[in-house]
Amino acid sequence: MNISEIRSVAHVAGSELAAATHAVEAAAEPLRVTVLYTQGKALGGAARDDRIIMDAMRARGMIADTIDLSHLSRHAQTGEFLLTDPATGLAHHWDVPDAVLMYHGALAPPNTGPMLDALDGAGAFVFNGRSSWETMTDKWKFFEVMDQAGART
């Protein structure tokens, strides 16, 4: 095989690969992301940081929503994730998203650590997971981490 034949084969293979890649990208589902956020607690209820985050995600083609982690639970026997509607008190099945952004801060409910672990175990990529959240909401632990890293505190 000479150089021009190799180039021809490479061009055909490249074109076929580009077409296949385009078909896969067109068929791919958008990334589904959930922001865990306690609404109405910060800045006298005026802060809506979750909206800013979701708008940025949506602008990049993601499907984004926000929930209050206190409304999320798991069925005791099946482990199914349940989301409770605060208006009705009714719980329904909740599909674990591709990714979760923990944005509750210190306002998170008592089950936060285990729930973040459960979401991670269920296949969601968890940003600011249990370890990060626990470090950032514990002033002494945060001090120790920063001190060990050499940051002046």
PDB file of C-alpha atoms in Angstrom:
ATOM      1  CA  MET A   1       0.000   0.000   0.000  1.00  0.00           C
ATOM      2  CA  ASN A   2       1.455   3.357  -0.995  1.00  0.00           C
ATOM      3  CA  ILE A   3       1.074   6.737   0.709  1.00  0.00           C
ATOM      4  CA  SER A   4      -1.839   7.909  -1.468  1.00  0.00           C
ATOM      5  CA  GLU A   5      -3.746   4.667  -0.798  1.00  0.00           C
ATOM      6  CA  ILE A   6      -3.151   5.058   2.945  1.00  0.00           C
ATOM      7  CA  ARG A   7      -4.390   8.657   2.760  1.00  0.00           C
ATOM      8  CA  SER A   8      -7.491   7.539   0.869  1.00  0.00           C
ATOM      9  CA  VAL A   9      -8.275   4.821   3.421  1.00  0.00           C
ATOM     10  CA  ALA A  10      -7.633   7.255   6.280  1.00  0.00           C
ATOM     11  CA  HIS A  11      -9.945   9.833   4.670  1.00  0.00           C
ATOM     12  CA  VAL A  12     -12.758   7.293   4.222  1.00  0.00           C
ATOM     13  CA  ALA A  13     -12.280   5.934   7.760  1.00  0.00           C
ATOM     14  CA  GLY A  14     -12.209   9.477   9.137  1.00  0.00           C
ATOM     15  CA  SER A  15     -15.423  10.378   7.319  1.00  0.00           C
ATOM     16  CA  GLU A  16     -17.166   7.227   8.561  1.00  0.00           C
ATOM     17  CA  LEU A  17     -15.947   7.862  12.097  1.00  0.00           C
ATOM     18  CA  ALA A  18     -17.144  11.470  11.952  1.00  0.00           C
ATOM     19  CA  ALA A  19     -20.583  10.334  10.750  1.00  0.00           C
ATOM     20  CA  ALA A  20     -20.790   7.683  13.485  1.00  0.00           C
ATOM     21  CA  THR A  21     -19.678  10.182  16.123  1.00  0.00           C
ATOM     22  CA  HIS A  22     -22.306  12.668  14.963  1.00  0.00           C
ATOM     23  CA  ALA A  23     -25.012   9.976  15.090  1.00  0.00           C
ATOM     24  CA  VAL A  24     -24.002   8.990  18.630  1.00  0.00           C
ATOM     25  CA  GLU A  25     -23.912  12.609  19.786  1.00  0.00           C
ATOM     26  CA  ALA A  26     -27.331  13.273  18.233  1.00  0.00           C
ATOM     27  CA  ALA A  27     -28.832  10.232  19.972  1.00  0.00           C
ATOM     28  CA  ALA A  28     -27.213  10.929  23.338  1.00  0.00           C
ATOM     29  CA  GLU A  29     -29.457  12.101  26.122  1.00  0.00           C
ATOM     30  CA  PRO A  30     -28.565  15.433  27.725  1.00  0.00           C
ATOM     31  CA  LEU A  31     -26.833  15.254  31.087  1.00  0.00           C
ATOM     32  CA  ARG A  32     -29.376  15.404  33.947  1.00  0.00           C
ATOM     33  CA  VAL A  33     -28.188  17.376  36.974  1.00  0.00           C
ATOM     34  CA  THR A  34     -29.889  18.138  40.283  1.00  0.00           C
ATOM     35  CA  VAL A  35     -28.870  21.009  42.555  1.00  0.00           C
ATOM     36  CA  LEU A  36     -29.494  20.246  46.240  1.00  0.00           C
ATOM     37  CA  TYR A  37     -30.474  23.600  47.710  1.00  0.00           C
ATOM     38  CA  THR A  38     -32.388  24.872  50.728  1.00  0.00           C
ATOM     39  CA  GLN A  39     -34.636  27.583  49.336  1.00  0.00           C
ATOM     40  CA  GLY A  40     -35.571  30.698  51.254  1.00  0.00           C
ATOM     41  CA  LYS A  41     -32.998  30.276  54.045  1.00  0.00           C
ATOM     42  CA  ALA A  42     -30.215  32.603  52.894  1.00  0.00           C
ATOM     43  CA  LEU A  43     -30.298  36.399  52.770  1.00  0.00           C
ATOM     44  CA  GLY A  44     -33.761  36.566  54.267  1.00  0.00           C
ATOM     45  CA  GLY A  45     -35.154  34.255  51.598  1.00  0.00           C
ATOM     46  CA  ALA A  46     -34.062  36.477  48.698  1.00  0.00           C
ATOM     47  CA  ALA A  47     -31.099  34.375  47.506  1.00  0.00           C
ATOM     48  CA  ARG A  48     -31.800  32.044  44.593  1.00  0.00           C
ATOM     49  CA  ASP A  49     -28.290  30.841  43.761  1.00  0.00           C
ATOM     50  CA  ASP A  50     -29.786  27.582  42.512  1.00  0.00           C
ATOM     51  CA  ARG A  51     -31.468  29.494  39.657  1.00  0.00           C
ATOM     52  CA  ILE A  52     -28.163  31.007  38.561  1.00  0.00           C
ATOM     53  CA  ILE A  53     -26.496  27.584  38.610  1.00  0.00           C
ATOM     54  CA  MET A  54     -29.383  25.890  36.785  1.00  0.00           C
ATOM     55  CA  ASP A  55     -29.530  28.614  34.116  1.00  0.00           C
ATOM     56  CA  ALA A  56     -25.807  28.129  33.436  1.00  0.00           C
ATOM     57  CA  MET A  57     -26.256  24.362  33.166  1.00  0.00           C
ATOM     58  CA  ARG A  58     -29.284  24.685  30.905  1.00  0.00           C
ATOM     59  CA  ALA A  59     -27.374  27.105  28.661  1.00  0.00           C
ATOM     60  CA  ARG A  60     -24.928  24.237  28.076  1.00  0.00           C
ATOM     61  CA  GLY A  61     -27.679  21.802  27.125  1.00  0.00           C
ATOM     62  CA  MET A  62     -28.108  20.024  30.453  1.00  0.00           C
ATOM     63  CA  ILE A  63     -31.414  19.166  32.084  1.00  0.00           C
ATOM     64  CA  ALA A  64     -31.228  20.822  35.493  1.00  0.00           C
ATOM     65  CA  ASP A  65     -33.560  20.941  38.460  1.00  0.00           C
ATOM     66  CA  THR A  66     -33.320  21.769  42.126  1.00  0.00           C
ATOM     67  CA  ILE A  67     -34.615  19.969  45.183  1.00  0.00           C
ATOM     68  CA  ASP A  68     -34.369  20.452  48.907  1.00  0.00           C
ATOM     69  CA  LEU A  69     -32.483  17.478  50.314  1.00  0.00           C
ATOM     70  CA  SER A  70     -34.910  17.378  53.247  1.00  0.00           C
ATOM     71  CA  HIS A  71     -37.575  16.247  50.741  1.00  0.00           C
ATOM     72  CA  LEU A  72     -35.495  13.282  49.561  1.00  0.00           C
ATOM     73  CA  SER A  73     -35.641   9.925  51.324  1.00  0.00           C
ATOM     74  CA  ARG A  74     -35.235   6.213  50.650  1.00  0.00           C
ATOM     75  CA  HIS A  75     -37.751   3.431  50.989  1.00  0.00           C
ATOM     76  CA  ALA A  76     -36.747   1.345  54.032  1.00  0.00           C
ATOM     77  CA  GLN A  77     -37.114  -2.039  52.308  1.00  0.00           C
ATOM     78  CA  THR A  78     -36.292  -1.370  48.643  1.00  0.00           C
ATOM     79  CA  GLY A  79     -33.829   1.521  48.895  1.00  0.00           C
ATOM     80  CA  GLU A  80     -35.816   3.352  46.202  1.00  0.00           C
ATOM     81  CA  PHE A  81     -35.277   7.120  46.252  1.00  0.00           C
ATOM     82  CA  LEU A  82     -38.442   9.041  47.083  1.00  0.00           C
ATOM     83  CA  LEU A  83     -39.135  12.741  46.667  1.00  0.00           C
ATOM     84  CA  THR A  84     -41.822  14.231  48.883  1.00  0.00           C
ATOM     85  CA  ASP A  85     -43.945  17.075  47.573  1.00  0.00           C
ATOM     86  CA  PRO A  86     -43.913  19.634  50.412  1.00  0.00           C
ATOM     87  CA  ALA A  87     -47.349  20.943  49.424  1.00  0.00           C
ATOM     88  CA  THR A  88     -49.131  17.579  49.543  1.00  0.00           C
ATOM     89  CA  GLY A  89     -46.825  15.466  51.686  1.00  0.00           C
ATOM     90  CA  LEU A  90     -47.011  12.693  49.063  1.00  0.00           C
ATOM     91  CA  ALA A  91     -43.816  10.845  48.153  1.00  0.00           C
ATOM     92  CA  HIS A  92     -43.110   9.515  44.658  1.00  0.00           C
ATOM     93  CA  HIS A  93     -40.275   7.670  42.932  1.00  0.00           C
ATOM     94  CA  TRP A  94     -37.288   9.881  42.113  1.00  0.00           C
ATOM     95  CA  ASP A  95     -34.847   8.916  39.370  1.00  0.00           C
ATOM     96  CA  VAL A  96     -31.234   9.465  40.380  1.00  0.00           C
ATOM     97  CA  PRO A  97     -29.703  12.022  37.995  1.00  0.00           C
ATOM     98  CA  ASP A  98     -26.341  11.746  36.246  1.00  0.00           C
ATOM     99  CA  ALA A  99     -24.846  14.320  38.598  1.00  0.00           C
ATOM    100  CA  VAL A 100     -25.723  16.079  41.847  1.00  0.00           C
ATOM    101  CA  LEU A 101     -24.369  19.402  43.089  1.00  0.00           C
ATOM    102  CA  MET A 102     -24.518  19.707  46.872  1.00  0.00           C
ATOM    103  CA  TYR A 103     -25.261  23.374  47.583  1.00  0.00           C
ATOM    104  CA  HIS A 104     -26.984  23.180  50.962  1.00  0.00           C
ATOM    105  CA  GLY A 105     -24.176  24.423  53.171  1.00  0.00           C
ATOM    106  CA  ALA A 106     -24.774  24.243  56.907  1.00  0.00           C
ATOM    107  CA  LEU A 107     -28.534  24.344  56.382  1.00  0.00           C
ATOM    108  CA  ALA A 108     -28.685  20.722  55.257  1.00  0.00           C
ATOM    109  CA  PRO A 109     -30.877  18.155  57.016  1.00  0.00           C
ATOM    110  CA  PRO A 110     -29.487  15.555  59.459  1.00  0.00           C
ATOM    111  CA  ASN A 111     -29.466  12.746  56.859  1.00  0.00           C
ATOM    112  CA  THR A 112     -27.179  14.665  54.488  1.00  0.00           C
ATOM    113  CA  GLY A 113     -24.021  12.548  54.799  1.00  0.00           C
ATOM    114  CA  PRO A 114     -25.724   9.167  54.309  1.00  0.00           C
ATOM    115  CA  MET A 115     -27.904  10.550  51.496  1.00  0.00           C
ATOM    116  CA  LEU A 116     -24.881  11.919  49.608  1.00  0.00           C
ATOM    117  CA  ASP A 117     -23.193   8.524  49.997  1.00  0.00           C
ATOM    118  CA  ALA A 118     -26.357   6.784  48.750  1.00  0.00           C
ATOM    119  CA  LEU A 119     -26.563   9.043  45.680  1.00  0.00           C
ATOM    120  CA  ASP A 120     -22.914   8.351  44.924  1.00  0.00           C
ATOM    121  CA  GLY A 121     -23.513   4.616  45.394  1.00  0.00           C
ATOM    122  CA  ALA A 122     -26.501   4.782  43.035  1.00  0.00           C
ATOM    123  CA  GLY A 123     -24.285   6.088  40.231  1.00  0.00           C
ATOM    124  CA  ALA A 124     -24.671   9.871  40.427  1.00  0.00           C
ATOM    125  CA  PHE A 125     -21.499  11.922  40.232  1.00  0.00           C
ATOM    126  CA  VAL A 126     -21.731  13.970  43.434  1.00  0.00           C
ATOM    127  CA  PHE A 127     -20.031  17.372  43.468  1.00  0.00           C
ATOM    128  CA  ASN A 128     -19.261  18.523  47.019  1.00  0.00           C
ATOM    129  CA  GLY A 129     -19.974  15.055  48.393  1.00  0.00           C
ATOM    130  CA  ARG A 130     -19.999  13.969  52.000  1.00  0.00           C
ATOM    131  CA  SER A 131     -16.333  14.613  52.765  1.00  0.00           C
ATOM    132  CA  SER A 132     -16.320  18.074  51.149  1.00  0.00           C
ATOM    133  CA  TRP A 133     -19.639  19.049  52.675  1.00  0.00           C
ATOM    134  CA  GLU A 134     -18.610  17.898  56.160  1.00  0.00           C
ATOM    135  CA  THR A 135     -15.292  19.767  55.894  1.00  0.00           C
ATOM    136  CA  MET A 136     -16.852  22.994  54.651  1.00  0.00           C
ATOM    137  CA  THR A 137     -19.581  23.061  57.292  1.00  0.00           C
ATOM    138  CA  ASP A 138     -17.338  22.257  60.274  1.00  0.00           C
ATOM    139  CA  LYS A 139     -15.237  25.312  61.109  1.00  0.00           C
ATOM    140  CA  TRP A 140     -12.670  23.361  63.149  1.00  0.00           C
ATOM    141  CA  LYS A 141     -12.289  20.637  60.523  1.00  0.00           C
ATOM    142  CA  PHE A 142     -11.952  23.295  57.827  1.00  0.00           C
ATOM    143  CA  PHE A 143      -9.285  25.052  59.928  1.00  0.00           C
ATOM    144  CA  GLU A 144      -7.354  21.786  60.314  1.00  0.00           C
ATOM    145  CA  VAL A 145      -7.443  21.042  56.575  1.00  0.00           C
ATOM    146  CA  MET A 146      -6.345  24.559  55.681  1.00  0.00           C
ATOM    147  CA  ASP A 147      -3.669  24.583  58.385  1.00  0.00           C
ATOM    148  CA  GLN A 148      -2.237  21.265  57.136  1.00  0.00           C
ATOM    149  CA  ALA A 149      -2.209  22.696  53.612  1.00  0.00           C
ATOM    150  CA  GLY A 150      -0.128  25.636  54.839  1.00  0.00           C
ATOM    151  CA  ALA A 151      -2.835  28.284  54.458  1.00  0.00           C
ATOM    152  CA  ARG A 152      -2.701  31.062  57.025  1.00  0.00           C
ATOM    153  CA  THR A 153      -5.799  30.930  59.191  1.00  0.00           C
TER     154      THR A 153
END
